[in-house]
Coordinates of C-alpha atoms in Angstrom, one line a residue:
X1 CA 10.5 27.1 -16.0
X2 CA 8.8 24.0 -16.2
X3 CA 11.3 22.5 -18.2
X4 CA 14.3 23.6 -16.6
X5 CA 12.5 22.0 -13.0
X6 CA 12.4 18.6 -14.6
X7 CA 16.0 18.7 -16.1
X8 CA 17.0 19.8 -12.4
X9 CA 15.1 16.9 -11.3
X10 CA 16.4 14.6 -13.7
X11 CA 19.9 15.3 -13.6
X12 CA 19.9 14.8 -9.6
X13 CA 18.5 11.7 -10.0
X14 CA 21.5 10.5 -12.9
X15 CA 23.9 11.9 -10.1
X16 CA 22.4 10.3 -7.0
X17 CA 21.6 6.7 -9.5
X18 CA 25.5 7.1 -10.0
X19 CA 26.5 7.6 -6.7
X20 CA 24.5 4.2 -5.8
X21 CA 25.6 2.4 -8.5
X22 CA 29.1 2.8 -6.7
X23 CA 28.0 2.0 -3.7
X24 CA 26.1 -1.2 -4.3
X25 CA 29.1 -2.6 -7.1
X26 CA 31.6 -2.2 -3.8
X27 CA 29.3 -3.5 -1.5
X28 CA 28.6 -6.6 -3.6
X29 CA 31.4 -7.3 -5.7
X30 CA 32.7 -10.4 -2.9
X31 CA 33.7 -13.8 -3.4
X32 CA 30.6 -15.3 -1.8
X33 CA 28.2 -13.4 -4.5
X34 CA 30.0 -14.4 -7.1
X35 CA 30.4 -18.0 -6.1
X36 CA 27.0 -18.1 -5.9
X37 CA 26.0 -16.9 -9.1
X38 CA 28.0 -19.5 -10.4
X39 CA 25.3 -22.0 -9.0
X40 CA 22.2 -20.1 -10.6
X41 CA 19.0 -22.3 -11.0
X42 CA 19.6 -22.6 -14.6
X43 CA 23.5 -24.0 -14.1
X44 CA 22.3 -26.3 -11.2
X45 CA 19.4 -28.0 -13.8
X46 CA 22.2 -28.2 -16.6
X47 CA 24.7 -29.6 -14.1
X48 CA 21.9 -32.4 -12.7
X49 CA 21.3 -33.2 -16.3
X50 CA 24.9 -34.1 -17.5
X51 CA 25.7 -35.7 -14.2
X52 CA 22.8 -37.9 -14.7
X53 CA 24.0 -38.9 -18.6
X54 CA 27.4 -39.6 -17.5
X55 CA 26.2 -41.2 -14.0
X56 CA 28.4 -38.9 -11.6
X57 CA 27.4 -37.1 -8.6
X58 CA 27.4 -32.9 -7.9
X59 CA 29.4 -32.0 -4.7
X60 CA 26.5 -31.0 -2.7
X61 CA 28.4 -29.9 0.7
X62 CA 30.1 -27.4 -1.0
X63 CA 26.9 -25.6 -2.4
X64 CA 25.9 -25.8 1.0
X65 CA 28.7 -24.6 2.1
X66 CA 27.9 -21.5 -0.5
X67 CA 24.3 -20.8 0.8
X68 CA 25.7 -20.8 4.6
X69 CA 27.8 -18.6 3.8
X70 CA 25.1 -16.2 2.1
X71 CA 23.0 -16.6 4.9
X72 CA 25.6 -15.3 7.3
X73 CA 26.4 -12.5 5.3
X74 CA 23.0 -11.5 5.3
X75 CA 23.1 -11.7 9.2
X76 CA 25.5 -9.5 9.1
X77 CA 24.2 -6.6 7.1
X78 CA 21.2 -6.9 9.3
X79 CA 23.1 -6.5 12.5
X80 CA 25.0 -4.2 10.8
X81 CA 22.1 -1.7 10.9
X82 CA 20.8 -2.0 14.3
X83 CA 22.4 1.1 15.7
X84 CA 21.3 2.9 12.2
X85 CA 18.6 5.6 12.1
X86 CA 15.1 4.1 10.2
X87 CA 14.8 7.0 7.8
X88 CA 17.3 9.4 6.4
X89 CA 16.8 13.3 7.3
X90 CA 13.9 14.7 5.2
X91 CA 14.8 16.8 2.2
X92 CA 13.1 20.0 0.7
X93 CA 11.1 18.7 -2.3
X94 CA 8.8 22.0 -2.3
X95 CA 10.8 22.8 -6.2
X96 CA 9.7 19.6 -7.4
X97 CA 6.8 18.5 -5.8
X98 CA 4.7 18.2 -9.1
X99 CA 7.2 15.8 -10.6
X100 CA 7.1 13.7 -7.2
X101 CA 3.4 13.6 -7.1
X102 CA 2.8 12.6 -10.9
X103 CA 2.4 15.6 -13.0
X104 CA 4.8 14.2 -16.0
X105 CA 3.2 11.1 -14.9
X106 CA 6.5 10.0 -12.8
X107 CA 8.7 9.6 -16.2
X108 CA 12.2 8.7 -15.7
X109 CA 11.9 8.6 -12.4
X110 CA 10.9 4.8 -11.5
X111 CA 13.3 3.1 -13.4
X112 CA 16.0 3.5 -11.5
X113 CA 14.0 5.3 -8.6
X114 CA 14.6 8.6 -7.6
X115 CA 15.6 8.8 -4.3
X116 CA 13.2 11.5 -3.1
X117 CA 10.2 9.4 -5.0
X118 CA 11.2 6.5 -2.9
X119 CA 10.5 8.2 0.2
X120 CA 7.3 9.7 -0.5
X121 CA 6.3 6.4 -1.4
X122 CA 7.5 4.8 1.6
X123 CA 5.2 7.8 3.5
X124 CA 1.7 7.2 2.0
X125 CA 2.7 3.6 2.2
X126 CA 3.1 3.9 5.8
X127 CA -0.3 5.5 5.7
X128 CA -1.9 2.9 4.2
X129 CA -0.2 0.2 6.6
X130 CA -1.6 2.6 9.6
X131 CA -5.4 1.6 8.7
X132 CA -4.1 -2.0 9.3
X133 CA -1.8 -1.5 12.7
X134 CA -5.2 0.4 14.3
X135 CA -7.6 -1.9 13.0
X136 CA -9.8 -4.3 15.5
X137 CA -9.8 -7.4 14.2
X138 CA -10.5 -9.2 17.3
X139 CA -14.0 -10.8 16.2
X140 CA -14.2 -11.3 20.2
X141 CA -14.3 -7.6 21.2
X142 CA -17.4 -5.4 21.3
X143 CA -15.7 -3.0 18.9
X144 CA -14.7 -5.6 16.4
X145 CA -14.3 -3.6 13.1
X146 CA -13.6 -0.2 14.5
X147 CA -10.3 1.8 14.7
X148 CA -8.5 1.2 18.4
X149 CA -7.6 4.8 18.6
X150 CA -9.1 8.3 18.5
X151 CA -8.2 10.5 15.8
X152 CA -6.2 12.7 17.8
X153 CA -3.7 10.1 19.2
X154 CA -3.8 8.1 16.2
X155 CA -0.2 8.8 14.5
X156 CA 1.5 8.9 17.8
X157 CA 0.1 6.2 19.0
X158 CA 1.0 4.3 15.3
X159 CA 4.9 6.2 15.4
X160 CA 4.0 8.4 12.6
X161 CA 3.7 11.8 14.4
X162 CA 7.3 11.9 12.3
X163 CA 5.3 12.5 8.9
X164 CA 3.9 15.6 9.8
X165 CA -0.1 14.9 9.1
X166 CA -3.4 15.2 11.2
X167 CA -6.0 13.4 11.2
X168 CA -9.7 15.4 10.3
X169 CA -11.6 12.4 10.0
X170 CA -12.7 9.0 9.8
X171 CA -14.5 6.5 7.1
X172 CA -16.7 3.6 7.7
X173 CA -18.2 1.4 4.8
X174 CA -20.4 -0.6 4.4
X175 CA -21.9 -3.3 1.5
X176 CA -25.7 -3.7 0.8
X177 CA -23.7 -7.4 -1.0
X178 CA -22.7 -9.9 1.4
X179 CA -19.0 -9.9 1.4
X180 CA -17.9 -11.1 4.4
X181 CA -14.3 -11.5 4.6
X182 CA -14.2 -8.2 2.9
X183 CA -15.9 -6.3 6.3
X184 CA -14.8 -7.7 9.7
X185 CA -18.0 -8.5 11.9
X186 CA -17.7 -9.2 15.6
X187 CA -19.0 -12.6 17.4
X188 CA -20.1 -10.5 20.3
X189 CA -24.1 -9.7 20.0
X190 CA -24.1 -6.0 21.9
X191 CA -22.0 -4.7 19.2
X192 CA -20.6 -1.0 18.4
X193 CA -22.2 -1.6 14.9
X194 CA -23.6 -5.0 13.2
X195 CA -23.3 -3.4 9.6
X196 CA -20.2 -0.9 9.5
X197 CA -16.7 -1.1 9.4
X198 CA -13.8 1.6 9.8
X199 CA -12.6 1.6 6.7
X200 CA -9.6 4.5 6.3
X201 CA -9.5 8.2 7.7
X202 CA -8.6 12.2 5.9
X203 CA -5.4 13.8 7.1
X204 CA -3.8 16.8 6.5
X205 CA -0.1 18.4 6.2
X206 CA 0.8 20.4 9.0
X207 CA 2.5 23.6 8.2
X208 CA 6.5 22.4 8.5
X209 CA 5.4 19.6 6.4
X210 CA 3.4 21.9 4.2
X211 CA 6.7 23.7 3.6
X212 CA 9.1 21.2 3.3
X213 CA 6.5 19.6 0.4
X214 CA 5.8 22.9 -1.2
X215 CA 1.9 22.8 -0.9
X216 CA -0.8 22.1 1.5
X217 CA -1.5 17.8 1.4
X218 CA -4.7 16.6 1.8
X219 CA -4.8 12.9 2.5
X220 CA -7.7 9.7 2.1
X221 CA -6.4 6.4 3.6
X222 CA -8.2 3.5 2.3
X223 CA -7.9 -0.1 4.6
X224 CA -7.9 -3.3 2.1
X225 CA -7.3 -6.7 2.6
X226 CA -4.4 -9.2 3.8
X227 CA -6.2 -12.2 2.6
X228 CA -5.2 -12.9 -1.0
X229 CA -6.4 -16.4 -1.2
X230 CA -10.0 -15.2 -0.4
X231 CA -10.5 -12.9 -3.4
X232 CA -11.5 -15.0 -5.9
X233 CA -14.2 -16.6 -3.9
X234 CA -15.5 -13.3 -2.7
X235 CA -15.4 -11.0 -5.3
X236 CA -18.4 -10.4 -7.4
X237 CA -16.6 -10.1 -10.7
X238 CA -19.5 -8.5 -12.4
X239 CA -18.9 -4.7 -13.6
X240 CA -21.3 -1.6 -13.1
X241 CA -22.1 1.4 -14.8
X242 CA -20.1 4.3 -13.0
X243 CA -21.8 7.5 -13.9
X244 CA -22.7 8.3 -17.5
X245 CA -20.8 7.3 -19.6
X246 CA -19.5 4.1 -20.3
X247 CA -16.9 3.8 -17.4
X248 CA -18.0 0.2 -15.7
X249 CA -16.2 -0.6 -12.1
X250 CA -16.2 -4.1 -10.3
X251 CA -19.5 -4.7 -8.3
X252 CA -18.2 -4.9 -5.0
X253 CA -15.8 -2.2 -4.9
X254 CA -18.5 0.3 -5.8
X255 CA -20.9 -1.1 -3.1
X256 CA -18.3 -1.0 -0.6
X257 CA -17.8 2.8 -1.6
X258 CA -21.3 3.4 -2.0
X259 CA -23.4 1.4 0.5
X260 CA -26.0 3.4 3.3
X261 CA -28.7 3.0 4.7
X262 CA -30.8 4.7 7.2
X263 CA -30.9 2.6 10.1
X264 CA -27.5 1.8 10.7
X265 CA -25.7 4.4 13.2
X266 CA -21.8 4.7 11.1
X267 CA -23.4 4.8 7.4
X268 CA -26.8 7.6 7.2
X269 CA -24.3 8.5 4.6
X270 CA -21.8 6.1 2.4
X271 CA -18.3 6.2 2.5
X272 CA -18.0 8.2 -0.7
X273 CA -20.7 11.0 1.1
X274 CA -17.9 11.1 4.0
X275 CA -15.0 11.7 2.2
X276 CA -16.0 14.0 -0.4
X277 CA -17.8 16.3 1.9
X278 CA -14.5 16.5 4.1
X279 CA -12.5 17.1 0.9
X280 CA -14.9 19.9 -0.2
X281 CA -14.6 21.6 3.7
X282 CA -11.1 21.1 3.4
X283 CA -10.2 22.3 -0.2
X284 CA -12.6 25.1 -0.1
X285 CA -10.1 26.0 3.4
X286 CA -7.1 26.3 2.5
X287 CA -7.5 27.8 -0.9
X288 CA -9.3 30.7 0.2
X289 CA -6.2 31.1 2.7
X290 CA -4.4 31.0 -0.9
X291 CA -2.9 27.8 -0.7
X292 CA -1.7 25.6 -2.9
X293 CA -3.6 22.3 -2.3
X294 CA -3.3 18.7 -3.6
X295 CA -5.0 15.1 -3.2
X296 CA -3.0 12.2 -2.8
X297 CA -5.4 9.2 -2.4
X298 CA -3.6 5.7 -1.3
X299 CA -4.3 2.1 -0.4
X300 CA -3.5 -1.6 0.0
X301 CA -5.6 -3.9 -1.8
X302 CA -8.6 -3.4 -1.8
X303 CA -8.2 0.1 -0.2
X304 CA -6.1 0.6 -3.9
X305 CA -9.3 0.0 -4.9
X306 CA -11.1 2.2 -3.5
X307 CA -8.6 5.1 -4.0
X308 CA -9.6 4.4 -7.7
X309 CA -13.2 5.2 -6.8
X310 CA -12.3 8.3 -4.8
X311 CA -10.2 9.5 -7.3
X312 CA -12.7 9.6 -10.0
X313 CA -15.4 10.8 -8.2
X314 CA -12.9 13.9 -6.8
X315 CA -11.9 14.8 -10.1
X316 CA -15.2 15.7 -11.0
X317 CA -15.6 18.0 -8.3
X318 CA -12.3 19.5 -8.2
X319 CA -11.2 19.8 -11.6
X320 CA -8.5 21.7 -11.5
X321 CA -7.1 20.2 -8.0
X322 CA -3.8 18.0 -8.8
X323 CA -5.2 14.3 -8.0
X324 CA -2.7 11.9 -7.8
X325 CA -3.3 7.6 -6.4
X326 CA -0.8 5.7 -4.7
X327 CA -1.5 2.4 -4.5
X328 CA 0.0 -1.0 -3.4
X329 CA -1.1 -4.6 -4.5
X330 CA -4.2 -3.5 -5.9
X331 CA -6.6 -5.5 -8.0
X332 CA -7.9 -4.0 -11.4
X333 CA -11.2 -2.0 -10.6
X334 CA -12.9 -1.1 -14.3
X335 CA -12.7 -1.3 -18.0
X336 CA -10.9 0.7 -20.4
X337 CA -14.0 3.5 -20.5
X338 CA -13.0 3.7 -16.6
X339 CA -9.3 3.9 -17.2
X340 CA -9.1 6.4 -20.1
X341 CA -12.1 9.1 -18.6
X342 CA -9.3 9.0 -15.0
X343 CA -6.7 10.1 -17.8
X344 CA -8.7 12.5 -19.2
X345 CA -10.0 14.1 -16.0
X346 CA -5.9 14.5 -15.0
X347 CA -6.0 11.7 -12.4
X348 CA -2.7 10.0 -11.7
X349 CA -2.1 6.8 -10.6
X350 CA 0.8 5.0 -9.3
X351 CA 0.6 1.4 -8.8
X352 CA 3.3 -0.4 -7.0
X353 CA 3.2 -4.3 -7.6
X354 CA 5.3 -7.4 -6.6
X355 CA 5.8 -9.8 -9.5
X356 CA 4.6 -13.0 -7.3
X357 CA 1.8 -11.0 -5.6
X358 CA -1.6 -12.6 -7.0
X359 CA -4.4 -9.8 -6.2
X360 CA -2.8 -7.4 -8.8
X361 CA -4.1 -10.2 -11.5
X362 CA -7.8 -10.0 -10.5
X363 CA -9.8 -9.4 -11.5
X364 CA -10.0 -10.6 -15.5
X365 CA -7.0 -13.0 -15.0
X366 CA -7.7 -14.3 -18.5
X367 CA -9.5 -11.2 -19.9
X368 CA -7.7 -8.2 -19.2
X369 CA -6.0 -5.1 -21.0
X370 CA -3.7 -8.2 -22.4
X371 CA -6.6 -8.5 -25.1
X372 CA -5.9 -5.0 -26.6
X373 CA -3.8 -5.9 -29.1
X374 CA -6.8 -7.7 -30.1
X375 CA -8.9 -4.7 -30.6
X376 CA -8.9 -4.4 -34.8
X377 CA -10.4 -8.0 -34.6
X378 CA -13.0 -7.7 -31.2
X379 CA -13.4 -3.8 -30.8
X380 CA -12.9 -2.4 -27.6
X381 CA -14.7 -4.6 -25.1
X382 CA -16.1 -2.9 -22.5
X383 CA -16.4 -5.7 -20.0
X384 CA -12.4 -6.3 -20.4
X385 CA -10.9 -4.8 -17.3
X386 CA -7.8 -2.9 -17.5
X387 CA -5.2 -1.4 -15.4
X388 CA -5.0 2.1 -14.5
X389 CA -1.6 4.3 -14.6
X390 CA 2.2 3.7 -14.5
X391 CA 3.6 0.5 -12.7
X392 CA 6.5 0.3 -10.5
X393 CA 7.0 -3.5 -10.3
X394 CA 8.9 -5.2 -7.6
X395 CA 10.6 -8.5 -7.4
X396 CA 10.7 -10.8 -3.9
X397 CA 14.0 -12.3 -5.2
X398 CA 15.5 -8.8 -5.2
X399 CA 15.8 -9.0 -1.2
X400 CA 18.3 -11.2 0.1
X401 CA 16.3 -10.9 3.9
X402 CA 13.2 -12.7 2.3
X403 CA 12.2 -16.2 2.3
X404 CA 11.9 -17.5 -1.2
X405 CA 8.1 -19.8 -2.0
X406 CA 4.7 -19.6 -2.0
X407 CA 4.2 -17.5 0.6
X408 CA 1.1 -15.6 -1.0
X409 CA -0.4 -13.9 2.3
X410 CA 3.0 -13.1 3.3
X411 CA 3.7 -11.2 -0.4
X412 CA 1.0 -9.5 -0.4
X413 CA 1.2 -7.7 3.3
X414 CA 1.6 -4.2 2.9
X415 CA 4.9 -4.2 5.3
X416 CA 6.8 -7.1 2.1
X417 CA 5.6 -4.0 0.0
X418 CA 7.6 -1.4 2.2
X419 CA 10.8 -3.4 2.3
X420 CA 10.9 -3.7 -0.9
X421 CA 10.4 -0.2 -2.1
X422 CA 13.1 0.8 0.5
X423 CA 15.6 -1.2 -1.1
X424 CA 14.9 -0.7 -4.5
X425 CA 16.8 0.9 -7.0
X426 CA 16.3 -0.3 -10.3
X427 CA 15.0 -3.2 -12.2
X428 CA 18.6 -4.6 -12.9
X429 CA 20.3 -3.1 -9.7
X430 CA 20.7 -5.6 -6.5
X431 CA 19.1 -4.7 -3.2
X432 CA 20.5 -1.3 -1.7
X433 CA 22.9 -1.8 0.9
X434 CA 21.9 1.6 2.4
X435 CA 18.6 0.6 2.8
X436 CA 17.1 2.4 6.1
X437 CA 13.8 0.6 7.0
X438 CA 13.6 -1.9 9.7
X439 CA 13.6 -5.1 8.4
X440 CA 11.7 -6.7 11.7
X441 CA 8.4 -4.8 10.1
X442 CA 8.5 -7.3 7.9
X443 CA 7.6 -10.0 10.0
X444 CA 4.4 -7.8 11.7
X445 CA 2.0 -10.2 10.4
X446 CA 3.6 -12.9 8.4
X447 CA 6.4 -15.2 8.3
X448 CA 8.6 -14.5 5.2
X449 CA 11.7 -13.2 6.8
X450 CA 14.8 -15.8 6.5
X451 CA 15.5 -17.8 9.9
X452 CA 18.9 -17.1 10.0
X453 CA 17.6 -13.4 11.2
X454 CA 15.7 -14.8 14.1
X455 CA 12.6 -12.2 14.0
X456 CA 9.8 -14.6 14.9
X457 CA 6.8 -14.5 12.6
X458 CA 3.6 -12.6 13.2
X459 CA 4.9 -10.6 16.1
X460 CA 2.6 -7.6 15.8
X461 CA -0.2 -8.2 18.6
X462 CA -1.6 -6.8 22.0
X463 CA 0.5 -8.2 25.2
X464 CA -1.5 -11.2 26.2
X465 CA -3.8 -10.4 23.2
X466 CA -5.4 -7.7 24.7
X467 CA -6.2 -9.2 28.4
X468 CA -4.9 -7.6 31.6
X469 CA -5.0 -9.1 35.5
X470 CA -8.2 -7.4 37.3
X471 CA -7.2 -6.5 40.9
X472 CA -7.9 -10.0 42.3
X473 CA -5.4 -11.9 39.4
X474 CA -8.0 -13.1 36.8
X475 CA -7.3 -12.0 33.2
X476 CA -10.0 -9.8 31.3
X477 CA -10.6 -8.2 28.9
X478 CA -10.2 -4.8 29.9
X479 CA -12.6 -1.3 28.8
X480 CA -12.1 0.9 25.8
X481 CA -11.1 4.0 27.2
X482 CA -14.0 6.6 26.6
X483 CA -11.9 8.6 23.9
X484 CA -11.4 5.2 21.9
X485 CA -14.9 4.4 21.7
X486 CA -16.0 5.0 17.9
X487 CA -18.4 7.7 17.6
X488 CA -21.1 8.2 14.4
X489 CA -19.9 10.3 11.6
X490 CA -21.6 13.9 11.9
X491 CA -24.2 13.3 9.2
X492 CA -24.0 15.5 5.7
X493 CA -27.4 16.4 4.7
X494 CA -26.3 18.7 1.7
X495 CA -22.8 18.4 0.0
X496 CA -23.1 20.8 -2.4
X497 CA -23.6 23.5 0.4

């Protein structure tokens, strides 16, 4: 059964790769593409070269002329879309939900990408960007570091009511290390909390979306960091002991996971006390109603990070729970002890990267699982640390919308990460011309859209950053209302009841 699932899987995929081989060849195959490719890095350095021995000059205007003529083609298949719907109709994938979620650890089905893969990508993705769009990172507001919305208006009020989820509850974190770019604090000294930040929230499938996906999802949405250039000043680098054995993590990850303390008002009880005692209420819920359940943990960053974190530690108290982490830009978190004990317990992990994206290299930029084809000389080395499941790597060059440099806050954003995965089809196929996503997302909180598509850069804030006229004309900053106003996490004195 099992077998013929996967062959049913596979051979829709080889159909539907086909079908968009077609399409992208036609859509293409143009005398402007071609011309270009004709004036490939490589040919223009040979060209300067020779023209330089024999003392002649290249006929700039005309690859000018080329590159203008790019640029308004890729005008045109933006306007092109503007009357398009932003997602294609959702599909039944309750058949072949385990392939879609991991369970032959996604083989064959990232390179090219299945279709339905892509999408479910593109959902926790959009999950992950959601802990960033209700964020408060005004560091002049009272509630600096909180969520701006309540948990029951927070996908409508984000556009993803369309996903089917609800939210059951929020995290806040904390760090007993002083990581301050890491954790948002406000300027203001009457402050909703001086030590905590909202750092993700659990949702859950509703029951068309349970249907349509073939099993009851239950959801953890970590927030990371947009701040790339930061990382390697702020991150502790040192690795330690994660249970037992001889799994080692990265210092600050596990205090940001870990972290409580008594006196503070959003963390009596760590992050990892809040989620795993919602996940045990949850999972304990809906199996005794005889549902099939699953985890899916995702992240950005340093929320990939996390995910990790949660991910081990759920494994060891649901077993026999499919576990699967899908994570974007994320930084390696342990050693090869951490890596191999998340294969053994089943957990797996999906790691989508972009080639010129810097935080996937840290930490252990020089010493990482690179140094494991040294191991008949060192040993293993536990202090090495080492990726963790299957790679779906992406390439900035691939889209024609995106500005080419060194743009490394603009890479990393989660939104770059979205784009990309939307019009991805395989490592040697060009951009899909079919691709659905609003390119303007890009631009939310960076600059690395092309100018010839006039989106302006950073475009994602409050009108007037958040003030509004008073009845007499000034401008103010106006009240939270009441729902909005965080409230303290219901405090778990026993999880194992």
């Amino acid at each position: 059964m099992a077998t013929t699932t996967v062959n049913h899987l596979t051979n829709h995929h080889q159909l539907s790769s086909t079908t968009n081989r077609h399409r992208i060849t036609s859509y293409f195959n143009d005398s402007t593409l071609n011309d270009i490719n004709k004036f490939s890095n490589k040919s223009i350095r040979l060209a300067k070269s020779i023209t330089n021995l024999l003392n002649l000059s290249i006929d700039k205007p005309s690859l000018k002329s080329l590159l203008q003529r790019f640029n308004q083609n890729v005008v045109v298949q933006a306007d092109s879309k503007l009357d398009l719907p932003t997602s294609s109709p959702k599909e039944d994938i309750s058949t072949l939900w385990r392939q879609i979620h991991g369970g032959s650890d996604w083989e064959n089905l990232l390179d090219p990408l299945h279709h339905l893969l892509r999408r479910e990508i593109i959902k926790y993705g959009e999950f992950a960007q959601a802990t960033y769009d209700a964020f408060d990172f005004d560091s002049f507001s009272e509630y600096c570091g909180s969520c701006l919305y309540n948990q029951q208006s927070f996908f409508n009020k984000l556009g993803l009511q369309k996903h089917g989820y609800d939210v059951r509850r929020y995290v806040y974190a904390m760090s007993q290390y002083e990581i301050p770019r890491w954790l948002e604090k406000s300027y203001v000294a009457d402050t909703w909390s001086k030590d905590s930040n909202w750092m993700g929230y659990v949702a859950v499938s509703d029951d068309v979306e349970t249907r349509r996906i073939g099993r009851r999802d239950v959801v953890v949405a970590w927030r990371g960091t947009v701040l790339p250039s930061e990382w390697y000043e702020d991150m502790q680098r040192d690795l330690e002991p994660l249970g037992h054995g001889e799994a080692k993590v990265e210092r600050g990850f596990l205090s940001i996971y870990k972290s409580k303390r008594v006196t503070t008002r959003y963390n009596k009880t760590s992050a990892s006390d809040q989620v795993m005692g919602e996940l045990k209420r949850l999972v304990k819920f809906y199996k005794e109603r005889g549902e099939e359940v699953s985890l899916t943990i995702t992240g950005h960053s340093l929320g990939g990070a996390l995910a990790l974190l949660n991910a081990y530690e759920a494994s060891i108290m649901f077993p026999t729970l499919p576990i699967s982490v899908i994570s974007f830009g994320a930084p390696r978190v342990g050693n090869i002890a951490f890596r191999d004990e998340l294969h053994h317990k089943g957990v797996k992990a999906l790691r989508i990267t972009i080639k010129q994206d810097l935080v996937p290299r840290m930490p252990g930029i020089v010493f990482n699982e690179t140094l494991q084809k040294f191991d008949d000389l060192t040993g293993t080395l536990e202090w090495v640390y080492h990726h963790v499941g299957a790679e779906l790597k992406l390439d900035v060059r691939a889209s024609p919308f995106l500005k080419r440099g060194s743009n490394f806050i603009g890479i990393h954003h989660p939104e770059t990460y979205l784009h990309l995965i939307d019009g991805y089809v395989s490592s040697t196929s060009p951009f899909r011309p079919d691709a659905k996503r609003d390119v303007a997302l890009v631009n939310k909180y960076c600059d690395m859209l092309v100018n010839e598509l006039r989106i302006p850069p950073c475009w994602y804030q409050l009108s007037n950053k958040g003030l509004v006229s008073n009845k007499v004309g000034r401008m103010v900053r106006p009240k939270r209302s009441s729902e909005d106003i965080p409230s303290p996490p219901i405090e778990e004195e026993n999880l194992d009841v």
